[in-house]
Amino acid sequence: MEYTVLKLGRMAGISTRTLRYYDEIGILKPARINSSGYRIYGQAEVDRLQQIMFYRELGVNLQTIKKILFSESYDKMAALKSHHEELLAKRQQLDLLIANVEKTMEYQEGKRRMKDKEKFEGFKKNLVKENERKYGKEIREKYGDSAVEASNARMLNMTKEQYEAYEKLSREVLDTFKKAFATGDPAGELAKKAADLHRQWLSYTWESYTKEAHAALTQMYVEDERFKNYYDQHQPGLAEFIRDAVAIYTGTDK
């Protein structure tokens, strides 16, 4: 079956403007242009749009989606299995948050007591689960099970104040690295400040800090595509800049 831009947009629940933009950037081109100048989409394009929307739902940016879909190693079935796993993980995260909201409602209604620490358990558990799912295998291979378990325990045992400070610092680290990146100097004062904030942020969950471990982690930001994509979605090349800035900060660039 074939669809015009209007019909495909209505079926998928997205705007015709979005479909035209996808055509412009080359991520989803129509199968053909008819004699009246209308974009016409076939089954292959419908299937591709579904994949694009799966990735968008999971928070992947368009630049990364395009790289994935046009990769020679792209496998539709493997991608679907990956989407399924991601969605199941999202459902688990939502279940944790729903349980936390229900507890909070009961607390507000005077039906139960709730410690301040409990109010943040759902968020912390989600963060630990998400990190474990995405990076657990690599991190455990690099640092060992005991180090990872200790880090997870430190996260889960954070007080309300510690967790809020951790989240605030996380945003500050990224913002400062982005500003430092704009200077183009990984050895500059702003880059050093960002690297030091990054060290402080890591210290919330690391039992002990070493310069070598800090540098090794940021090297992983470049070598592991998932880390690289996360940072480069903010600024292409940001992952490498962070690695270089931390290497200079820790003195491991020599």
mmCIF file of C-alpha atoms in Angstrom:
data_model
loop_
_atom_site.group_PDB
_atom_site.id
_atom_site.type_symbol
_atom_site.label_atom_id
_atom_site.label_comp_id
_atom_site.label_asym_id
_atom_site.label_seq_id
_atom_site.Cartn_x
_atom_site.Cartn_y
_atom_site.Cartn_z
ATOM 1 C CA MET A 1 0.000 0.000 0.000
ATOM 2 C CA GLU A 2 1.175 3.541 -0.733
ATOM 3 C CA TYR A 3 0.661 6.759 1.216
ATOM 4 C CA THR A 4 0.954 10.468 0.579
ATOM 5 C CA VAL A 5 2.662 12.679 3.171
ATOM 6 C CA LEU A 6 -0.728 13.616 4.598
ATOM 7 C CA LYS A 7 -1.983 10.034 4.913
ATOM 8 C CA LEU A 8 1.270 8.712 6.366
ATOM 9 C CA GLY A 9 1.419 11.569 8.855
ATOM 10 C CA ARG A 10 -2.139 10.926 10.014
ATOM 11 C CA MET A 11 -1.543 7.182 10.337
ATOM 12 C CA ALA A 12 1.691 7.652 12.318
ATOM 13 C CA GLY A 13 0.420 10.569 14.400
ATOM 14 C CA ILE A 14 3.110 12.986 13.279
ATOM 15 C CA SER A 15 3.001 16.195 11.254
ATOM 16 C CA THR A 16 3.576 16.467 7.517
ATOM 17 C CA ARG A 17 6.218 19.044 8.370
ATOM 18 C CA THR A 18 8.147 16.374 10.293
ATOM 19 C CA LEU A 19 7.994 13.986 7.342
ATOM 20 C CA ARG A 20 9.229 16.688 4.982
ATOM 21 C CA TYR A 21 12.082 17.438 7.378
ATOM 22 C CA TYR A 22 13.003 13.741 7.477
ATOM 23 C CA ASP A 23 13.155 13.850 3.669
ATOM 24 C CA GLU A 24 15.357 16.967 3.729
ATOM 25 C CA ILE A 25 17.923 15.438 6.091
ATOM 26 C CA GLY A 26 17.873 12.117 4.226
ATOM 27 C CA ILE A 27 16.693 9.896 7.057
ATOM 28 C CA LEU A 28 13.370 9.013 5.386
ATOM 29 C CA LYS A 29 12.966 9.739 1.705
ATOM 30 C CA PRO A 30 9.767 8.895 -0.211
ATOM 31 C CA ALA A 31 9.741 5.907 -2.542
ATOM 32 C CA ARG A 32 8.920 8.226 -5.430
ATOM 33 C CA ILE A 33 7.452 11.566 -6.440
ATOM 34 C CA ASN A 34 4.261 11.212 -8.505
ATOM 35 C CA SER A 35 3.319 13.212 -11.597
ATOM 36 C CA SER A 36 1.580 15.811 -9.424
ATOM 37 C CA GLY A 37 4.721 16.363 -7.357
ATOM 38 C CA TYR A 38 3.471 14.543 -4.249
ATOM 39 C CA ARG A 39 5.780 12.446 -2.107
ATOM 40 C CA ILE A 40 4.672 8.807 -2.148
ATOM 41 C CA TYR A 41 5.721 6.336 0.568
ATOM 42 C CA GLY A 42 5.653 2.548 0.278
ATOM 43 C CA GLN A 43 5.948 -0.359 2.707
ATOM 44 C CA ALA A 44 9.712 -0.008 3.144
ATOM 45 C CA GLU A 45 9.311 3.640 4.115
ATOM 46 C CA VAL A 46 6.495 2.814 6.541
ATOM 47 C CA ASP A 47 8.724 0.233 8.229
ATOM 48 C CA ARG A 48 11.615 2.693 8.395
ATOM 49 C CA LEU A 49 9.402 5.382 9.915
ATOM 50 C CA GLN A 50 8.340 2.906 12.596
ATOM 51 C CA GLN A 51 12.002 2.268 13.436
ATOM 52 C CA ILE A 52 12.716 6.006 13.553
ATOM 53 C CA MET A 53 9.786 6.531 15.920
ATOM 54 C CA PHE A 54 10.934 3.656 18.142
ATOM 55 C CA TYR A 55 14.349 5.277 18.499
ATOM 56 C CA ARG A 56 12.854 8.742 19.041
ATOM 57 C CA GLU A 57 10.628 7.357 21.790
ATOM 58 C CA LEU A 58 13.774 6.062 23.475
ATOM 59 C CA GLY A 59 15.375 9.505 23.327
ATOM 60 C CA VAL A 60 17.868 8.867 20.518
ATOM 61 C CA ASN A 61 18.673 11.955 18.425
ATOM 62 C CA LEU A 62 18.099 12.008 14.665
ATOM 63 C CA GLN A 63 21.792 12.183 13.770
ATOM 64 C CA THR A 64 22.463 8.964 15.680
ATOM 65 C CA ILE A 65 19.338 7.261 14.293
ATOM 66 C CA LYS A 66 20.492 8.026 10.760
ATOM 67 C CA LYS A 67 23.908 6.483 11.450
ATOM 68 C CA ILE A 68 22.245 3.364 12.864
ATOM 69 C CA LEU A 69 19.735 2.888 10.045
ATOM 70 C CA PHE A 70 22.277 3.447 7.266
ATOM 71 C CA SER A 71 24.949 1.261 8.837
ATOM 72 C CA GLU A 72 25.936 -1.786 6.780
ATOM 73 C CA SER A 73 25.558 -3.903 9.922
ATOM 74 C CA TYR A 74 21.978 -2.716 10.606
ATOM 75 C CA ASP A 75 19.711 -5.684 11.380
ATOM 76 C CA LYS A 76 15.953 -5.064 11.610
ATOM 77 C CA MET A 77 15.221 -8.056 13.841
ATOM 78 C CA ALA A 78 18.092 -7.248 16.176
ATOM 79 C CA ALA A 79 16.844 -3.657 16.332
ATOM 80 C CA LEU A 80 13.330 -4.833 17.232
ATOM 81 C CA LYS A 81 14.696 -7.069 19.984
ATOM 82 C CA SER A 82 16.698 -4.126 21.296
ATOM 83 C CA HIS A 83 13.589 -1.904 21.236
ATOM 84 C CA HIS A 84 11.682 -4.598 23.124
ATOM 85 C CA GLU A 85 14.349 -4.771 25.826
ATOM 86 C CA GLU A 86 14.444 -0.977 26.108
ATOM 87 C CA LEU A 87 10.664 -0.747 26.458
ATOM 88 C CA LEU A 88 10.579 -3.478 29.106
ATOM 89 C CA ALA A 89 13.236 -1.546 31.023
ATOM 90 C CA LYS A 90 11.147 1.611 30.689
ATOM 91 C CA ARG A 91 8.126 -0.251 32.035
ATOM 92 C CA GLN A 92 10.143 -1.361 35.059
ATOM 93 C CA GLN A 93 11.226 2.220 35.628
ATOM 94 C CA LEU A 94 7.641 3.442 35.394
ATOM 95 C CA ASP A 95 6.483 0.733 37.813
ATOM 96 C CA LEU A 96 9.048 1.946 40.357
ATOM 97 C CA LEU A 97 7.955 5.554 39.934
ATOM 98 C CA ILE A 98 4.263 4.637 40.108
ATOM 99 C CA ALA A 99 4.878 2.758 43.368
ATOM 100 C CA ASN A 100 6.724 5.778 44.718
ATOM 101 C CA VAL A 101 3.891 8.136 43.728
ATOM 102 C CA GLU A 102 1.316 5.851 45.369
ATOM 103 C CA LYS A 103 3.319 5.823 48.600
ATOM 104 C CA THR A 104 3.571 9.612 48.453
ATOM 105 C CA MET A 105 -0.197 9.950 47.939
ATOM 106 C CA GLU A 106 -0.838 7.782 50.990
ATOM 107 C CA TYR A 107 1.679 9.878 52.934
ATOM 108 C CA GLN A 108 -0.030 13.127 51.906
ATOM 109 C CA GLU A 109 -3.413 11.681 52.912
ATOM 110 C CA GLY A 110 -2.043 10.748 56.340
ATOM 111 C CA LYS A 111 -2.442 7.011 55.712
ATOM 112 C CA ARG A 112 1.225 6.134 56.152
ATOM 113 C CA ARG A 113 4.561 7.515 57.259
ATOM 114 C CA MET A 114 7.233 8.233 54.719
ATOM 115 C CA LYS A 115 10.844 9.088 55.453
ATOM 116 C CA ASP A 116 12.504 11.735 53.314
ATOM 117 C CA LYS A 117 14.864 9.076 51.999
ATOM 118 C CA GLU A 118 11.928 7.010 50.684
ATOM 119 C CA LYS A 119 10.711 9.916 48.563
ATOM 120 C CA PHE A 120 13.764 9.553 46.347
ATOM 121 C CA GLU A 121 14.093 5.756 46.291
ATOM 122 C CA GLY A 122 12.274 5.346 42.979
ATOM 123 C CA PHE A 123 14.553 7.827 41.230
ATOM 124 C CA LYS A 124 17.728 6.315 42.653
ATOM 125 C CA LYS A 125 16.694 2.753 41.895
ATOM 126 C CA ASN A 126 15.831 3.761 38.342
ATOM 127 C CA LEU A 127 19.225 5.373 37.896
ATOM 128 C CA VAL A 128 21.046 2.290 39.203
ATOM 129 C CA LYS A 129 18.952 -0.054 37.037
ATOM 130 C CA GLU A 130 19.432 2.084 33.937
ATOM 131 C CA ASN A 131 23.192 2.317 34.419
ATOM 132 C CA GLU A 132 23.407 -1.406 35.089
ATOM 133 C CA ARG A 133 21.379 -2.244 31.987
ATOM 134 C CA LYS A 134 23.294 0.078 29.677
ATOM 135 C CA TYR A 135 26.852 -0.137 30.965
ATOM 136 C CA GLY A 136 26.934 -2.837 33.639
ATOM 137 C CA LYS A 137 28.825 -5.465 31.651
ATOM 138 C CA GLU A 138 31.604 -3.123 30.521
ATOM 139 C CA ILE A 139 31.943 -1.361 33.876
ATOM 140 C CA ARG A 140 32.072 -4.666 35.772
ATOM 141 C CA GLU A 141 34.734 -6.012 33.413
ATOM 142 C CA LYS A 142 36.791 -2.844 33.847
ATOM 143 C CA TYR A 143 36.425 -2.229 37.603
ATOM 144 C CA GLY A 144 35.167 -5.543 39.028
ATOM 145 C CA ASP A 145 31.884 -6.608 40.644
ATOM 146 C CA SER A 146 32.770 -5.431 44.144
ATOM 147 C CA ALA A 147 33.542 -1.880 42.993
ATOM 148 C CA VAL A 148 30.288 -1.662 41.019
ATOM 149 C CA GLU A 149 28.204 -3.067 43.891
ATOM 150 C CA ALA A 150 29.813 -0.601 46.294
ATOM 151 C CA SER A 151 29.058 2.256 43.909
ATOM 152 C CA ASN A 152 25.418 1.160 43.570
ATOM 153 C CA ALA A 153 25.100 0.905 47.357
ATOM 154 C CA ARG A 154 26.450 4.429 47.789
ATOM 155 C CA MET A 155 23.870 5.701 45.317
ATOM 156 C CA LEU A 156 20.966 3.913 47.003
ATOM 157 C CA ASN A 157 22.037 5.085 50.461
ATOM 158 C CA MET A 158 22.223 8.766 49.564
ATOM 159 C CA THR A 159 20.213 11.098 51.735
ATOM 160 C CA LYS A 160 17.670 13.491 50.210
ATOM 161 C CA GLU A 161 20.202 16.324 50.403
ATOM 162 C CA GLN A 162 23.000 14.236 48.897
ATOM 163 C CA TYR A 163 20.845 13.064 46.017
ATOM 164 C CA GLU A 164 19.672 16.593 45.204
ATOM 165 C CA ALA A 165 23.289 17.829 45.302
ATOM 166 C CA TYR A 166 24.371 14.895 43.093
ATOM 167 C CA GLU A 167 21.715 15.708 40.479
ATOM 168 C CA LYS A 168 22.515 19.417 40.555
ATOM 169 C CA LEU A 169 26.226 18.718 40.177
ATOM 170 C CA SER A 170 25.534 16.347 37.270
ATOM 171 C CA ARG A 171 23.871 19.182 35.356
ATOM 172 C CA GLU A 172 26.639 21.608 36.291
ATOM 173 C CA VAL A 173 29.324 19.212 35.036
ATOM 174 C CA LEU A 174 27.703 18.901 31.624
ATOM 175 C CA ASP A 175 26.987 22.619 31.316
ATOM 176 C CA THR A 176 30.564 23.523 32.241
ATOM 177 C CA PHE A 177 32.062 21.024 29.815
ATOM 178 C CA LYS A 178 29.845 22.450 27.044
ATOM 179 C CA LYS A 179 31.043 25.976 27.817
ATOM 180 C CA ALA A 180 34.639 24.776 27.934
ATOM 181 C CA PHE A 181 34.174 22.979 24.617
ATOM 182 C CA ALA A 182 33.138 26.289 23.054
ATOM 183 C CA THR A 183 36.574 27.693 23.946
ATOM 184 C CA GLY A 184 38.266 24.842 22.079
ATOM 185 C CA ASP A 185 40.937 24.528 24.788
ATOM 186 C CA PRO A 186 40.977 21.308 26.874
ATOM 187 C CA ALA A 187 43.832 22.777 28.913
ATOM 188 C CA GLY A 188 42.058 26.045 29.668
ATOM 189 C CA GLU A 189 40.791 27.188 33.057
ATOM 190 C CA LEU A 190 37.171 26.404 32.207
ATOM 191 C CA ALA A 191 38.087 22.884 31.110
ATOM 192 C CA LYS A 192 40.033 22.359 34.353
ATOM 193 C CA LYS A 193 37.030 23.563 36.334
ATOM 194 C CA ALA A 194 34.771 21.130 34.447
ATOM 195 C CA ALA A 195 37.177 18.230 35.058
ATOM 196 C CA ASP A 196 37.303 19.036 38.771
ATOM 197 C CA LEU A 197 33.511 19.180 38.974
ATOM 198 C CA HIS A 198 33.462 15.811 37.230
ATOM 199 C CA ARG A 199 35.807 14.444 39.897
ATOM 200 C CA GLN A 200 33.517 15.771 42.637
ATOM 201 C CA TRP A 201 30.516 14.192 40.933
ATOM 202 C CA LEU A 202 32.234 10.798 40.665
ATOM 203 C CA SER A 203 33.189 10.950 44.329
ATOM 204 C CA TYR A 204 29.527 10.688 45.308
ATOM 205 C CA THR A 205 29.474 7.065 44.145
ATOM 206 C CA TRP A 206 33.143 6.045 44.066
ATOM 207 C CA GLU A 207 34.576 4.598 47.273
ATOM 208 C CA SER A 208 38.004 5.983 46.406
ATOM 209 C CA TYR A 209 39.182 8.292 43.661
ATOM 210 C CA THR A 210 42.320 7.853 41.577
ATOM 211 C CA LYS A 211 43.529 9.952 38.679
ATOM 212 C CA GLU A 212 44.119 6.817 36.614
ATOM 213 C CA ALA A 213 40.537 5.580 37.098
ATOM 214 C CA HIS A 214 39.174 9.028 36.261
ATOM 215 C CA ALA A 215 41.143 9.149 33.009
ATOM 216 C CA ALA A 216 40.201 5.551 32.148
ATOM 217 C CA LEU A 217 36.512 6.317 32.587
ATOM 218 C CA THR A 218 36.608 9.284 30.221
ATOM 219 C CA GLN A 219 38.561 7.189 27.716
ATOM 220 C CA MET A 220 35.541 4.867 27.792
ATOM 221 C CA TYR A 221 33.375 7.881 26.939
ATOM 222 C CA VAL A 222 35.130 7.883 23.572
ATOM 223 C CA GLU A 223 35.561 4.154 22.979
ATOM 224 C CA ASP A 224 32.027 3.074 23.915
ATOM 225 C CA GLU A 225 29.495 4.261 21.330
ATOM 226 C CA ARG A 226 26.723 4.624 23.916
ATOM 227 C CA PHE A 227 28.749 7.026 26.060
ATOM 228 C CA LYS A 228 30.029 8.811 22.968
ATOM 229 C CA ASN A 229 26.534 9.256 21.544
ATOM 230 C CA TYR A 230 25.253 10.591 24.868
ATOM 231 C CA TYR A 231 27.863 13.343 25.043
ATOM 232 C CA ASP A 232 28.106 14.045 21.321
ATOM 233 C CA GLN A 233 24.364 14.616 21.052
ATOM 234 C CA HIS A 234 24.977 17.830 22.985
ATOM 235 C CA GLN A 235 28.021 18.852 20.944
ATOM 236 C CA PRO A 236 29.692 16.647 18.295
ATOM 237 C CA GLY A 237 33.203 15.955 19.596
ATOM 238 C CA LEU A 238 32.309 16.638 23.243
ATOM 239 C CA ALA A 239 33.228 13.106 24.389
ATOM 240 C CA GLU A 240 36.776 13.484 23.061
ATOM 241 C CA PHE A 241 37.059 16.954 24.563
ATOM 242 C CA ILE A 242 36.054 15.590 28.000
ATOM 243 C CA ARG A 243 38.635 12.806 27.689
ATOM 244 C CA ASP A 244 41.360 15.275 26.745
ATOM 245 C CA ALA A 245 40.418 17.759 29.460
ATOM 246 C CA VAL A 246 40.431 15.040 32.139
ATOM 247 C CA ALA A 247 43.729 13.618 30.859
ATOM 248 C CA ILE A 248 45.307 17.056 31.209
ATOM 249 C CA TYR A 249 43.658 17.646 34.597
ATOM 250 C CA THR A 250 44.895 14.317 35.974
ATOM 251 C CA GLY A 251 48.327 14.564 34.340
ATOM 252 C CA THR A 252 47.826 11.272 32.523
ATOM 253 C CA ASP A 253 48.221 12.858 29.069
ATOM 254 C CA LYS A 254 51.979 12.575 29.202
#
